[in-house]
Coordinates of C-alpha atoms in Angstrom, one line a residue:
X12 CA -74.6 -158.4 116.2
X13 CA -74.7 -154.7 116.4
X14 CA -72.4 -152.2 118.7
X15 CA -75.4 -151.1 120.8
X16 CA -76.4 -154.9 121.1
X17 CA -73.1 -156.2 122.0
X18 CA -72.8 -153.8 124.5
X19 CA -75.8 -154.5 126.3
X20 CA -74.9 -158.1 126.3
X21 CA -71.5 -157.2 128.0
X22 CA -73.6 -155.5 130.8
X23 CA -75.8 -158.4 131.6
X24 CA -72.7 -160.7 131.9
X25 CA -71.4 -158.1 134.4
X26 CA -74.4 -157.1 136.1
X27 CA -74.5 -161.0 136.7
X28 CA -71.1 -161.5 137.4
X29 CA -71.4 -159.4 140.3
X30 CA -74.2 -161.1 141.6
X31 CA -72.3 -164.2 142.0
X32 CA -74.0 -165.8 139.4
X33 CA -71.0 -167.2 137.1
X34 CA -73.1 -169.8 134.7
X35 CA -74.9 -167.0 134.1
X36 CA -72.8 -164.4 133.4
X37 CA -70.2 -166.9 131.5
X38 CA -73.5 -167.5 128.6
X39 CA -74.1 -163.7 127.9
X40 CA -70.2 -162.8 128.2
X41 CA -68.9 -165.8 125.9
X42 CA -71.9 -164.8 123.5
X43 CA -70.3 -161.2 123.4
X44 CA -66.9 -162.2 122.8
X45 CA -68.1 -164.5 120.3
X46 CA -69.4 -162.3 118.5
X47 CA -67.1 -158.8 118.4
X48 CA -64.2 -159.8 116.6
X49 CA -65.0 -156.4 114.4
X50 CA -64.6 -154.4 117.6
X51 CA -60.4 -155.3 118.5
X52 CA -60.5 -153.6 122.1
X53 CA -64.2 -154.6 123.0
X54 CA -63.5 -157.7 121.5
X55 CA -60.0 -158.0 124.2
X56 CA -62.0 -156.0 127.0
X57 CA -65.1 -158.8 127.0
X58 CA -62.1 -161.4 127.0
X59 CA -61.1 -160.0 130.0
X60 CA -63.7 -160.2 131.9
X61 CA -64.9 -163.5 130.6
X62 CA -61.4 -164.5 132.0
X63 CA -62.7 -163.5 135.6
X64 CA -65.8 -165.3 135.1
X65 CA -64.3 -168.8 134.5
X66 CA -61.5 -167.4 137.8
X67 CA -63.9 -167.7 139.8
X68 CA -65.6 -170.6 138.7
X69 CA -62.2 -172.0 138.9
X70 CA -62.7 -173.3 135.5
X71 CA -59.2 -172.3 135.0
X72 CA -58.4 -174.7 132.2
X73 CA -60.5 -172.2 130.1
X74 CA -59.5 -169.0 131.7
X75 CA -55.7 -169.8 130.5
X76 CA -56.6 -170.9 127.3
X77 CA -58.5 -167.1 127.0
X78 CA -55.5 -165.7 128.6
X79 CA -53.5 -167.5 125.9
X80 CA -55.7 -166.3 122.7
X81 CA -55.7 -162.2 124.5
X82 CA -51.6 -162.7 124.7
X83 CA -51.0 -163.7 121.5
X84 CA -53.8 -161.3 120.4
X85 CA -52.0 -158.7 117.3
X86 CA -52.7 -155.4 119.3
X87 CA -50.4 -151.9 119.5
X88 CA -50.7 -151.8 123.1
X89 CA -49.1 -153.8 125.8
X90 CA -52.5 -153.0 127.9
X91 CA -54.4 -156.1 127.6
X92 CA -51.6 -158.2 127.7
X93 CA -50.3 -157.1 130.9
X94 CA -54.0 -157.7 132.4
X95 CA -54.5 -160.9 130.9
X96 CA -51.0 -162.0 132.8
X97 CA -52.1 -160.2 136.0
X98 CA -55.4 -163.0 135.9
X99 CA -52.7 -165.5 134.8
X100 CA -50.4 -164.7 138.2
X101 CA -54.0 -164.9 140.1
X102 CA -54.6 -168.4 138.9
X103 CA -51.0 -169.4 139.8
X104 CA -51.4 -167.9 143.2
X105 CA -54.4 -169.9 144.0
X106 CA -53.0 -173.2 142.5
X107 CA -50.3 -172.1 145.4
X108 CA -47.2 -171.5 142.8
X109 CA -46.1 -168.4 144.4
X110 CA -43.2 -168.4 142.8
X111 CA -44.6 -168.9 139.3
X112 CA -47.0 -166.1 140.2
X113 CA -44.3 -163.6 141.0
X114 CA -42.7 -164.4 137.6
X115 CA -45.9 -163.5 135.9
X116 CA -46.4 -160.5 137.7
X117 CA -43.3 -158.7 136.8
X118 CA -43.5 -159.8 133.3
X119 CA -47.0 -158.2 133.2
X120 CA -45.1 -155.2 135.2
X121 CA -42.9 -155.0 132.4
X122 CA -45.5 -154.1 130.1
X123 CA -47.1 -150.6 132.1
X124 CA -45.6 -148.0 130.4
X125 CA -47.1 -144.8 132.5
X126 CA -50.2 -144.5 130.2
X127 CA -52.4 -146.6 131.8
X128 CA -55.3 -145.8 134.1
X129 CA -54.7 -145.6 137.9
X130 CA -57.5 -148.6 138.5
X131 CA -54.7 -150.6 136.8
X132 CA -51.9 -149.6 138.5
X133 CA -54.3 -150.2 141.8
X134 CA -54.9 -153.6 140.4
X135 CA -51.5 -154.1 139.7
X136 CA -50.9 -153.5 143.1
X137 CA -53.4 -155.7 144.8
X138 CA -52.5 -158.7 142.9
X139 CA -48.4 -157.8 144.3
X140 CA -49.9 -157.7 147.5
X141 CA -52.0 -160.8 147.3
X142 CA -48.9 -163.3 145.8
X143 CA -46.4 -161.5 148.2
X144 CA -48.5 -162.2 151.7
X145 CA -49.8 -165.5 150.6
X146 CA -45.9 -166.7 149.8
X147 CA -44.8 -165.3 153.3
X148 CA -43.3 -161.9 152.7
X149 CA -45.8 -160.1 155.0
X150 CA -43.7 -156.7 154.6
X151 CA -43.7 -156.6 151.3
X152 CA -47.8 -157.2 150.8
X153 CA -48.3 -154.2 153.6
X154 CA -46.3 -152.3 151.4
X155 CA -47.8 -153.4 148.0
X156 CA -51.2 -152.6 149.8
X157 CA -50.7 -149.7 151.5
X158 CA -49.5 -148.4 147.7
X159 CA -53.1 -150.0 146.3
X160 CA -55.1 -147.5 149.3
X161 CA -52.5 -144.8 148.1
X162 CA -54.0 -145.1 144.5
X163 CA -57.3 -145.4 146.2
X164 CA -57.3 -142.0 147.0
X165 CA -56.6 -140.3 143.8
X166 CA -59.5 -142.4 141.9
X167 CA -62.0 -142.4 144.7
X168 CA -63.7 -145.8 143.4
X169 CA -65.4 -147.5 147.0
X170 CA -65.8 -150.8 145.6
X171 CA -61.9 -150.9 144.9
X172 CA -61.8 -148.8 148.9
X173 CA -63.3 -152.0 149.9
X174 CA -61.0 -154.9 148.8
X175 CA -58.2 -152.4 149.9
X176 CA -59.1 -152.7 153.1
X177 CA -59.9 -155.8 153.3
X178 CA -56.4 -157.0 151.6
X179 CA -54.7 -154.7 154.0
X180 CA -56.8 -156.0 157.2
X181 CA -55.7 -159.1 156.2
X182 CA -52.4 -158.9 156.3
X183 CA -52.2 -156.6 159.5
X184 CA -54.0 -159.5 161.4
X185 CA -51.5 -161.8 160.0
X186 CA -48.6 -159.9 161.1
X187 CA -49.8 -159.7 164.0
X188 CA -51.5 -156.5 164.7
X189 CA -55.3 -157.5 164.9
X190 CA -57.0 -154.4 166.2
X191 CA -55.6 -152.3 163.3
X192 CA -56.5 -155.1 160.9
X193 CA -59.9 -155.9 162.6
X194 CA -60.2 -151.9 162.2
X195 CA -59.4 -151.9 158.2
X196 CA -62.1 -154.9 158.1
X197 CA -65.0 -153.5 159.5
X198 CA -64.3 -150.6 157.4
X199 CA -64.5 -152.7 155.0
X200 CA -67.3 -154.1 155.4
X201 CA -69.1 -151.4 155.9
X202 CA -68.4 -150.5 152.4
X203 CA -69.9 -153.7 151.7
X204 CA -73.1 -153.4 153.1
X205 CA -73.9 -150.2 152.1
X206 CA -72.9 -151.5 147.9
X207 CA -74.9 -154.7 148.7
X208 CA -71.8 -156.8 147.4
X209 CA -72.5 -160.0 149.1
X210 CA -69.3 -161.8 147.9
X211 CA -67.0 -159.3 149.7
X212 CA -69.4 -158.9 152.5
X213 CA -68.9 -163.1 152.7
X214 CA -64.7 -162.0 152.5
X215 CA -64.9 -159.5 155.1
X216 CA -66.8 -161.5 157.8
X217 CA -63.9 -164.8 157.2
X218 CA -61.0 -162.1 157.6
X219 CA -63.0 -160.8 160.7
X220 CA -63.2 -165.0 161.5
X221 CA -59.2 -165.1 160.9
X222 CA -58.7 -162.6 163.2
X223 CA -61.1 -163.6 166.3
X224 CA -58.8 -167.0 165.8
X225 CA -56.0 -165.5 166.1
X226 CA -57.5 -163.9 169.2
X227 CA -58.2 -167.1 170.7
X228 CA -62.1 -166.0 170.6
X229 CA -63.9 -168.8 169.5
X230 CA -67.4 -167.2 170.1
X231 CA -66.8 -164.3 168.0
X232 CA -65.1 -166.6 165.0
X233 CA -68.1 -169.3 165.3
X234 CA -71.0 -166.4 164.9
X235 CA -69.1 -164.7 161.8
X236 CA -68.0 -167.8 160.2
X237 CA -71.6 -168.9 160.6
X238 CA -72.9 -165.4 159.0
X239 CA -70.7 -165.5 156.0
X240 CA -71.4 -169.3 155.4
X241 CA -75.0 -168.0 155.6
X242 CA -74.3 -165.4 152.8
X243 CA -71.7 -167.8 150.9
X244 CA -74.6 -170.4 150.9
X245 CA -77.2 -167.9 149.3
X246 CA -74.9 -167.3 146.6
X247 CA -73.2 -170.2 145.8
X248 CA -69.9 -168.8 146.7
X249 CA -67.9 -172.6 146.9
X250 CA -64.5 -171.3 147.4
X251 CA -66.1 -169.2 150.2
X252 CA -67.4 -172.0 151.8
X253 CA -64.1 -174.4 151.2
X254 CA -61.6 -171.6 152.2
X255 CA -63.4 -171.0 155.9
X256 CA -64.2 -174.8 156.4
X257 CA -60.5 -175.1 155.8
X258 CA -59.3 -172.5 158.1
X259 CA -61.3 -174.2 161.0
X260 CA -59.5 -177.0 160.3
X261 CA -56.8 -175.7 160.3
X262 CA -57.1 -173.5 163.4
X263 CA -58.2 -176.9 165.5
X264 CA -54.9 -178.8 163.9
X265 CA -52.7 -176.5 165.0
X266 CA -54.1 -176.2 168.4
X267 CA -54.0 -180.3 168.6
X268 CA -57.7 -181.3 168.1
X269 CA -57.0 -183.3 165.1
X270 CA -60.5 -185.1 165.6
X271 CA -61.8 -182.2 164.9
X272 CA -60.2 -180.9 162.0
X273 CA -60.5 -183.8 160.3
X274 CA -64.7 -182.6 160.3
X275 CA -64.2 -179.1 158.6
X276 CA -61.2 -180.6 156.2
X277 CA -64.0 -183.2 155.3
X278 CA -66.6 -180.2 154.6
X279 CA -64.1 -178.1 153.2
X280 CA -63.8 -181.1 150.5
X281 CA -67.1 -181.8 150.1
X282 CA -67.9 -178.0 149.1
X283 CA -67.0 -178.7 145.8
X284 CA -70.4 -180.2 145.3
X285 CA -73.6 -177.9 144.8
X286 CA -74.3 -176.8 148.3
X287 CA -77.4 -177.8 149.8
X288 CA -79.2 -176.0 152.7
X289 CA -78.6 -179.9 154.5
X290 CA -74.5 -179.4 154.0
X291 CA -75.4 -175.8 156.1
X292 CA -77.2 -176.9 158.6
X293 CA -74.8 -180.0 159.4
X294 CA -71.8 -177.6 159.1
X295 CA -73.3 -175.0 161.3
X296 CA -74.2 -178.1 164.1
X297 CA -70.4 -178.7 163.2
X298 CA -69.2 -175.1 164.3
X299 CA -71.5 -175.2 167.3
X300 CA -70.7 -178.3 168.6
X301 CA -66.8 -177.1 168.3
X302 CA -67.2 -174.2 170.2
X303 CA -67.3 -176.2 173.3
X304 CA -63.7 -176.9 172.5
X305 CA -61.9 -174.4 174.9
X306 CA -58.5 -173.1 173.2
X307 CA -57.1 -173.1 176.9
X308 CA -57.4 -176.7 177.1
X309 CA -56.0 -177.1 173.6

């Protein structure tokens, strides 16, 4: 295939990529891959983002094996290697092998030498942040975040403004401090709604669900669980779905309604399956009918 051809290709994987539709955007991205051997960095750069696609499939059997071929890839440049760990240290973080993942990042760290483009070193940053909070060390993700909305501010890119935020939010709430993290969120999500991203708008409404929990506001986290369930349905987001069904559960667990987890850690399984608007509607009578739980009584 030509240059011109190749690259248009590239952009209709993206374009459906960040509509949420992966089987999609995995055809027309593996097709370009396949087929730009002649072309070394757009040949590494389609690899790349092929490597998100299958992420977030969680078909991360091939992501690894991509990651694999891009690391062992004979290139100058320590550039595409260092990304292609970063996604490997993302797939380790959501198997839940912090500690694996923290190994990868720094080996991937090892590779920036100052030439690269701020968006890396923002990504960079993010993915510190990410392993860092989700292995316990709260400090150190507000502090790998608040580098990432540092960044932010010298490339002025709104969709990477967003997950900042978000991330940042996140990890606010979890520390405890919910009105600055709701705050970072609904910036967030403003950003969201104005881009028409859908998958981060599903993100922000669980974080904003995270933090009405940790409220003990069972209203507010019922009505924007049930909105981004609404959104995660309409796109097929799965680990969407899974990750708040789980956090349900695991709100009513710790608060000693084991009866009741049990439902959302069954749904939370069963969302590996296509969805179906009759999983919605069941799991919305499910998030309804827990609301009469009162957290007092708990």
């Amino acid at each position: 295939m030509k240059y011109e051809e190749l690259k248009a290709l590239r952009q209709e994987g993206v374009e459906l990529g960040k509509k949420g539709l992966f089987q999609d955007a995995q055809i027309k991205l593996y097709k370009a891959f396949n087929s730009s051997e002649d072309f070394t960095e757009f040949h590494l750069e389609v690899g790349l983002e092929l490597v998100c696609v299958y992420r977030r499939m969680e078909s991360y059997s091939a992501a690894l094996d991509l990651i694999d071929y891009i690391a062992g890839y004979d290139f100058d440049s320590g550039y595409y290697v260092s990304l292609a760990y970063l996604d490997r240290a993302l797939i380790e973080y959501r198997q839940r092998d912090y500690e694996k993942a923290i190994d990868t990042i720094q080996e991937a760290e090892s590779l920036y030498d100052g030439s690269f483009p701020i968006s890396k070193y923002w990504y960079l940053a993010i993915v510190k942040g990410r392993v860092h909070y989700k292995h316990g060390d709260l400090k150190e993700g507000i502090k790998c975040f608040s580098h990432a909305l540092e960044l932010c501010d010298l490339y002025q890119d709104k969709r990477q403004l967003q997950q900042t935020y978000d991330n940042l939010g996140e990890v606010f709430i979890a520390s405890g401090d919910i009105e600055k993290g709701v705050a970072l969120t609904q910036k967030a999500l403003a950003i969201s709604k104005e881009a028409s991203d859908f998958f981060w708008q599903a993100l922000n409404l669980q974080t904003l669900m995270y933090a009405s929990f940790k409220r003990g506001d069972l209203n507010a986290a019922k009505n924007y669980a049930s909105e981004c369930l609404k959104i995660a349905y309409e796109n097929e987001y799965r680990d969407v779905v899974r990750d708040v069904c789980y956090q349900i559960g695991r709100y009513y667990k710790d608060h000693g309604q084991q009866d009741v987890a049990e439902v959302f850690f069954k749904k939370a399984s069963n969302a590996d399956g296509r969805l179906s608007a009759e999983f919605l509607s069941e799991l919305d009578i499910d998030i309804i009918n827990s609301r009469g739980t009162s957290l007092g009584e708990a």
